[in-house]
Structure formats: structure tokens, C-alpha cells
C-alpha positions in Angstrom: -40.8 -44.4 13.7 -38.3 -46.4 11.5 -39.8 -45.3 8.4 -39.3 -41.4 9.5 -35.8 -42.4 10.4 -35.1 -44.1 7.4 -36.4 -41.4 5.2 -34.4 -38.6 7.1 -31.3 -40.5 6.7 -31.5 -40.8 3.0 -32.6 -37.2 2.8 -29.3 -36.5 4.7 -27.3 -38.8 2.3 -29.2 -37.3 -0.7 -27.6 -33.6 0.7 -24.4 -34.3 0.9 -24.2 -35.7 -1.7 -25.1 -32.8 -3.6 -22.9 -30.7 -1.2 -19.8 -33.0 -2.4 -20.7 -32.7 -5.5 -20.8 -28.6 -5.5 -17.5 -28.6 -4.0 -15.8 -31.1 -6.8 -17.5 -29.1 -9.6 -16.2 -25.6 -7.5 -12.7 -27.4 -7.4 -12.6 -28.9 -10.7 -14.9 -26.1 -13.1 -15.1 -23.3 -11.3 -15.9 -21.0 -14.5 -18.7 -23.1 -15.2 -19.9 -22.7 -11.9 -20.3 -19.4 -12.0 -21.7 -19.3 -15.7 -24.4 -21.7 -14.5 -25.3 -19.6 -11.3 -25.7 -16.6 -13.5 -27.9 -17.9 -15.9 -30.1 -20.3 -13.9 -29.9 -19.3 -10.1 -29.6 -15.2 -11.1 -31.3 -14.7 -14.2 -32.1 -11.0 -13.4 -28.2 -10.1 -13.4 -25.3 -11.1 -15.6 -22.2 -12.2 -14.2 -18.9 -11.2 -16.9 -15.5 -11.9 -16.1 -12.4 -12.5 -18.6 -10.1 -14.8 -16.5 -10.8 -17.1 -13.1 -7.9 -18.5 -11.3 -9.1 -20.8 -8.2 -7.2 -21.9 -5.4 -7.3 -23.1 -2.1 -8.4 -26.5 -0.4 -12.0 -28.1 -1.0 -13.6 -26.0 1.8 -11.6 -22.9 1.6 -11.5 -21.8 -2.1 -10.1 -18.1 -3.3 -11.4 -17.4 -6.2 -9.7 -14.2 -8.5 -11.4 -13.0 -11.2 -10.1 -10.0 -13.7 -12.1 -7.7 -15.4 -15.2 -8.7 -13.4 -18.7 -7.4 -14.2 -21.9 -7.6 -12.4 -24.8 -6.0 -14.2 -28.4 -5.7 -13.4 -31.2 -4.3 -15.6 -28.5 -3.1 -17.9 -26.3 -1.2 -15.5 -23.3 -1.7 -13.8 -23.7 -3.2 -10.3 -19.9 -4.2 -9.6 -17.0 -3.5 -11.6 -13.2 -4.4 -10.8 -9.9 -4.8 -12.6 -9.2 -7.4 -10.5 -11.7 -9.1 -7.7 -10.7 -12.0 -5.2 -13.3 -13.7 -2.9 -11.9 -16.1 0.0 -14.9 -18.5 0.4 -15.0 -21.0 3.6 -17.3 -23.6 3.1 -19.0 -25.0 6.3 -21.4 -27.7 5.9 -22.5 -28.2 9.9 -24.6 -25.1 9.3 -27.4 -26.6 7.1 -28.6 -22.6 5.8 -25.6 -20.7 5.9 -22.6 -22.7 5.1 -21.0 -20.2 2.6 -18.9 -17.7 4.8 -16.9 -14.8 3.1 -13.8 -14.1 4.3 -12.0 -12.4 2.1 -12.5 -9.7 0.0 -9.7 -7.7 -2.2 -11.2 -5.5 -4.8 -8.2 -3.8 -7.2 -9.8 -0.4 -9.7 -13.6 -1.3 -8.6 -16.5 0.5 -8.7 -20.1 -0.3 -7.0 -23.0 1.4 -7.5 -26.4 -0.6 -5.3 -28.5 1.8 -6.9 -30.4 -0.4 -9.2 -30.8 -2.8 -6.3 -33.1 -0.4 -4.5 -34.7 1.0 -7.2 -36.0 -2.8 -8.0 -39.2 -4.0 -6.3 -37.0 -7.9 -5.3 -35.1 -7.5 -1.9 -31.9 -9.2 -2.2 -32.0 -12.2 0.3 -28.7 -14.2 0.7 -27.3 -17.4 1.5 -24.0 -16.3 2.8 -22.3 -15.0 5.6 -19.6 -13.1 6.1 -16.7 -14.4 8.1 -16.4 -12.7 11.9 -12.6 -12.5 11.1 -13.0 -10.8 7.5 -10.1 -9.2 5.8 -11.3 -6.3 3.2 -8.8 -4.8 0.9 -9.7 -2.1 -1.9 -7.0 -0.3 -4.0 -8.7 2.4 -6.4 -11.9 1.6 -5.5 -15.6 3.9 -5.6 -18.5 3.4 -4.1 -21.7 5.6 -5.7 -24.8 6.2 -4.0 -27.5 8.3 -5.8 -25.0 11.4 -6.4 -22.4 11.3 -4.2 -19.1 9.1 -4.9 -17.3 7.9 -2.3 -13.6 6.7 -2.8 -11.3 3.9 -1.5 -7.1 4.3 -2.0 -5.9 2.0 0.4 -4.2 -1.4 0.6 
């Protein structure tokens, strides 16, 4: 019985360590976050953006990115002038401790299409926030031949 306890406490110091250590690299690099997300964790899409700025605490980050791209098989999944995520980081929940809760999307355009059309279901390890704010100014959303289109603030 001590052995089992002892084992699950270093695997408990083993993850958060590695939990710390997402956050300083998030804080500190946050371009190279993403960079390495898109070519090791999502190899089936590409991830482009010109400029990140990153702000926030350690476990409430905004993250705004211009002239973002998201691209899968060769088409345009996301695009957006200008693209700000509000991420709240929440480590008591051990499988969903990235929460969502903000979204503000500036001359965007998203098009799911080539999701569906693929044979992988997208699975996730996010949330989104119960108290979400959503802003979109200029913004389409295109589902097989219909557009549907956003003007708001």
C-alpha cells in the first residue's frame, strides 16, 4: 500500500510539473508554443499567424493574433484579420483544464467543411467557459453553399 502511494505521488509531482512548465513556456514563448503544437500535436493542419501579443496572468492568458490562418488539407479552416482567445487555465480538473472564455474575431471567415468531409472526428481538450463573451466584427461563417454573416461588436 506504500508503494502504490508513493508511486501516485510522484506521478502527481511528475504532472505538475509539466503543467508549470506549459504555463512558463505559454507566459514566456508563447509563439513557440503554438509553432510546436502545430507541427507535433496537429500535424494534419497548419497553424499561420504574422504577430502574437500575450497578456494576462499565468492562468488567465489572452492571447491576439493578426492575420491568423488555420488550414487543413490545403484549405482555409479559420481566417481573421485579427483573432483574440481569453484562455483560463484550471488545473483541479485533471482532463479539461483549458476553458475558453473569450472569443473576439475582427474580418474572419470559417468554413468546417473540410472537417466533415475528413474521416478523423475532431475530439478536444477544452472547454468553453459557462460565462463566455463572443465578439465578431466582419465575420462569415460558410457551410456547403450558403454564407452566413456576422457585423456586430
Amino acid at each position: 500500500m506504500q508503494k502504490l502511494f508513493s508511486i501516485f505521488a510522484i506521478s502527481l509531482g511528475i504532472l505538475s510539473w509539466v503543467f508549470f512548465l506549459l504555463l512558463a513556456i505559454l507566459a514566456l514563448s508563447p509563439s513557440n508554443l503554438i509553432k510546436s503544437i502545430d507541427r507535433y500535436a496537429l500535424p494534419d493542419y497548419s497553424i499561420d499567424f504574422s504577430e502574437l501579443e500575450s497578456s494576462g496572468s499565468a492562468l488567465n492568458r489572452n492571447l491576439k493574433f493578426n492575420n491568423f490562418y488555420v488550414m487543413h488539407n490545403d484549405r482555409v479552416l479559420i481566417q481573421a484579420k485579427e483573432f483574440e482567445l481569453g484562455l483560463s487555465f484550471k488545473p483541479q480538473k485533471l482532463f479539461y483544464f483549458l476553458h475558453i472564455n473569450n472569443i473576439v474575431i475582427k474580418d474572419g471567415y470559417f468554413d468546417p467543411s473540410s472537417i466533415r468531409s475528413s474521416n478523423s472526428s475532431p475530439s478536444f481538450l477544452t472547454n468553453f467557459s459557462h460565462e463566455i463573451s463572443l465578439s465578431f466584427d466582419n465575420f462569415k461563417y460558410q457551410r456547403n453553399d450558403s454564407i452566413f454573416e456576422i457585423n456586430g461588436d
